[in-house]
Amino acid sequence: MRPIPILLAVVIFVSSIFAQTRDYTRWVNPFIGTGGHGHTFPGATMPFGMVQLSPDTRIDNWDGSSGYHYSDDIIYGFSHTHLSGTGIPDGADILFMPTVGGPQFDAIAGGEWENSYASKFSHANEKAEPGYYSVRLEDQVFAELTATNRVGLHRYTFPKANPPFVNITLNLKWRDKPLDAQIKVASDTRLEGFRRSSSWAKNQTVYFVAEFSKPFKDICGTTAMSTAEIEDVCKYVVGLRFDAKDQTEVLVKVAISYVSIEGARKNLEAELPGWDFDKVRADAKAAWNKELSKIDVSGGTDEQTTNFYSALYHTMIQPNVFNDVDGRYLGHDRKIHQLPGYEVQKPARKQGLNVQLPSKALANARASASEQYTVFSLWDTFRAAHPLYTIIDQKRTVDYINTFIRIYEQGGRLPVWELWGEETDTMIGYHSVSVIADAMAKGIKGFDYDKAYAAAKHSAMMDHHGLAAYKKRGYVSGEDDNESVSKTLEYAYNDWCIMSMGAILFNTRSFATGKKPENDPYLKSLSDDIDYFRRRAGNFENLFDPETRFFRPKRNGGFIKPFAPQEVTFHFTEGNSWQYSFFVPHDVSRLMQLMGGEKKFVEKLDELFTTESKLSGREQPDITGLMGQYAHGNEPSHHIAYLYNYAGEPWETQHRVRKILDEFYKNAPDGLIGNEDCGQMSAWYVLSASGFYPLAPGDKRYNLGAPLFKQVTFNLENGKKFIVRAPNVSSTNFYINSAKWNGQRQAVPYITQDQIASGGVLLLDMTSAPSENAFQYASTSSVYQEGLPVPIVDADRVFKDTTTVSMSSAVPRAEIRYTLDGSEPTRNSLLYAAPFPIGKTTNVKAAAFISSLHPSQIVDATFTKRSNDWTVKLNSEFNSQYPGSSYDAIIDGLRGNQNFAAGEWQGYWGKPFEAVIDLQRETEIAEVGGSFLQSARSWIWMPDRLSFEVSNDAVSYTSIADWKPAFPQTEMNGTPQEFLKTVTPIKARYVRVRAYNIGKIPAWHVGAGGDPWIFVDEIFIR
């Protein structure tokens, strides 16, 4: 037995030497994802660097979110900040553009340049590799870009010019809305300044220092060099002229900082004191090779290898370092903070100048010091990107979590979707806790577990984004907030993460002290928390419909009807019920029980992948990459293929995973089936191509799938190697016949972080047919049935004479106790036995009880008797996504809240709202009006004008009121408002109401020129 370990050691040693010399960057194609809906950019950046120096080919729109799209043929310039694969445009700060010939100063209007300096280009003259980008523009200027962490370096090679000068334009007005800017002329080779703008990040300031390798002769068409003089000419856009008698080159170094101009100066001095472009490019390539060498793959096709390393590259673009070289950074309290571990070095005097002398000790200290990071697309990246970092980049994982803790301390809560020092609140859940729980479960040290737990618990107890209702009801109802189903399911998973964090702290403390909760207040508090969050982790059951076996939205205690699982509505986040009905990653065992057992669960999974792919409902461009209703182009589907492992059919996981790997990732600009989303789309590929995937971050297990390569070697930070070998894998051999871990049978279809961290070899024997004997046991997931789901209460929300109330529970043996007087139900309240009628407006409260379990939370439903017998005829057609509670919602007495998707609002797009109300009899009218909603952030505005007319024959109408409601168009958040008008009393039977929209969306709005919405929930006739 001795020769095997020796041989293994030799193989590992040889592969280690090979990894150190291999050029991994040759396998990276930065253009992957720049077409289609990938939203990536091809420019120069360092791993997780502050600068992303890339060409901009688009001003805005969804597919231009990164600033670049492969279908374009115009470059507007090269800017220094870009987002990789997001769905909202931002960044593209500090744009430079080289041109030849005379400066087009005739294009200056009002002290600002238009985009007259833009240039056509061809992809045939374009090149990109990690840390480098080049393009030859139409006027034959050859532009090259490279970067350090905080400095972008441009090299522009100009052709012979006639007249003999060339130009470089600096644009601080480019793309998003500028709030302020400043350009200072520090010398004839240096500009300094800042740009403050508002877009996705509402108040982003980027400071910059730009140094040129040659002096510029004039600026903005004048030889004036004072800052005061040029600000009068052009505050946001300047043109610099350089002499160029012969073919020449001009280099530009641009350092940025989110702290100050002084910070940008320090970044420039520390990272790029010289002008050696080729050395900077080589250093960037070396940095990328170091990062990419963390995983070494072999035995795949060239296409697979390119897809793999391009994916790994994309996982290393963001998050981005946010602090300057001296450790200073902008906090979420908008104050400047200092990171520990960055000693302030006193400047030495040399030739009358302040200079920073190099210090090896200081450099070493900075290398080991914590960094502050930004750009956390956590709703996406918690699923696979951050678990990948726990394997190959634990130091940055620690930095990320310490960043989270600082954000909590300075901003009041953990980040949700953090961007450049601001919380955008773009997506749902509080998935910082997933990243933290995952690191704690895997034993990663370097952050304060207690602080992290306190921050997670605090974030879970807040009241924003439906959390108040979630805590009260056990679920988010449709009237509480939009995306109610998705929020409920993701909050339940997040709560399991917090429960798991508490359990780790409890076990650690209990083991260290030998104490029990009854004699240790801290342990008692943790024990109570664990019980509380365990019950919350089961809240997903409150939206499960046992009849259809889907998770469905509720309103007023019952499921919303009609229901179609393929319909895309505002009750789901970028998805529908098909995709979200499998999001219970922390409790798959219970999900299988709800679905009817393993066999029914597999049938449901099969149906997901094979049913018709057609979607209905609202337009949602993020739902792409469809296999049936499985949508790989968006993150809620990413774990689903691995669920077969829990139902005892791992070969189905292997089959589905291989199909996704082969069909949805290509070596082409449109090679990503959906948004890259800051590394998540690519992280799925990296891990799945390696043969495993983390279904539930916070659990140290990774489910096995189908590897693409004959060998994948993870070179770990602890010096060990984790190797996945599949020597006979091929396009047809993608089923696992057997698995061995360090020579011993792997009996379960998963591996753990402990196995990975300890190093070793996972040997997979691949075959062309499914193998039912590959593993002895299925993957398992705990059942957290500590409490009961709430009862389902159903009746007509609004009724004329009587309605019938019915109740049911997903747990047949549960008793349902209820009240009709508004009091809280107890075990002694009325026992539900059969449907019963009500004939007046009634508040029904109900709860489910079983003696062995915690009772359910209370469902609260109000059924309203109509106060009138009016009818309505709608002369405008409402949008199918916003029908209100019924066709006659505008006269039913139900009132909408600030949430436009809550269900009471009727929405009309791009046209006036018009309706005729039949009062059924001649009635004296003294007041008219309506209740409308404005949420300019969602393209919804108050009416510009309201008009009321009356008639007794529904043919001839007389105007009784016509006015312009006064409401500010700039109100962005959801705001309901009543508009009433007293009129001279008049008798009539019919009332015609019209609400006119504001016309086209105003120029200041991101949707400028588009059609606005009108939302109405009630018309008043008194």
PDB file of C-alpha atoms in Angstrom, residues 36-39 62-63 87 568 574-575 615 618-626 631 633-634 673-675:
ATOM      1  CA  GLY A  36     -27.186  38.748 -25.378  1.00  0.00           C
ATOM      2  CA  HIS A  37     -28.293  39.520 -21.826  1.00  0.00           C
ATOM      3  CA  GLY A  38     -24.977  38.792 -20.063  1.00  0.00           C
ATOM      4  CA  HIS A  39     -24.250  42.460 -19.267  1.00  0.00           C
ATOM      5  CA  TRP A  62     -31.066  47.313 -19.658  1.00  0.00           C
ATOM      6  CA  ASP A  63     -28.723  45.499 -22.030  1.00  0.00           C
ATOM      7  CA  GLY A  87     -29.548  44.602 -14.386  1.00  0.00           C
ATOM      8  CA  VAL A 568     -45.178  36.060 -13.885  1.00  0.00           C
ATOM      9  CA  GLU A 574     -38.095  37.779 -11.246  1.00  0.00           C
ATOM     10  CA  GLY A 575     -39.867  34.464 -11.482  1.00  0.00           C
ATOM     11  CA  LEU A 615     -44.708  32.326 -19.761  1.00  0.00           C
ATOM     12  CA  ARG A 618     -45.991  40.592 -16.874  1.00  0.00           C
ATOM     13  CA  GLU A 619     -42.929  41.083 -19.067  1.00  0.00           C
ATOM     14  CA  GLN A 620     -39.811  40.055 -17.150  1.00  0.00           C
ATOM     15  CA  PRO A 621     -36.620  40.051 -19.243  1.00  0.00           C
ATOM     16  CA  ASP A 622     -34.610  38.346 -16.490  1.00  0.00           C
ATOM     17  CA  ILE A 623     -36.423  35.030 -16.969  1.00  0.00           C
ATOM     18  CA  THR A 624     -34.274  33.408 -19.646  1.00  0.00           C
ATOM     19  CA  GLY A 625     -32.617  30.080 -20.304  1.00  0.00           C
ATOM     20  CA  LEU A 626     -35.803  28.054 -20.079  1.00  0.00           C
ATOM     21  CA  ALA A 631     -35.044  29.268 -15.871  1.00  0.00           C
ATOM     22  CA  GLY A 633     -30.882  32.674 -16.773  1.00  0.00           C
ATOM     23  CA  ASN A 634     -32.053  33.798 -13.349  1.00  0.00           C
ATOM     24  CA  ILE A 673     -28.011  32.646 -20.946  1.00  0.00           C
ATOM     25  CA  GLY A 674     -28.799  35.498 -18.531  1.00  0.00           C
ATOM     26  CA  ASN A 675     -27.247  38.321 -16.510  1.00  0.00           C
TER      27      ASN A 675
END
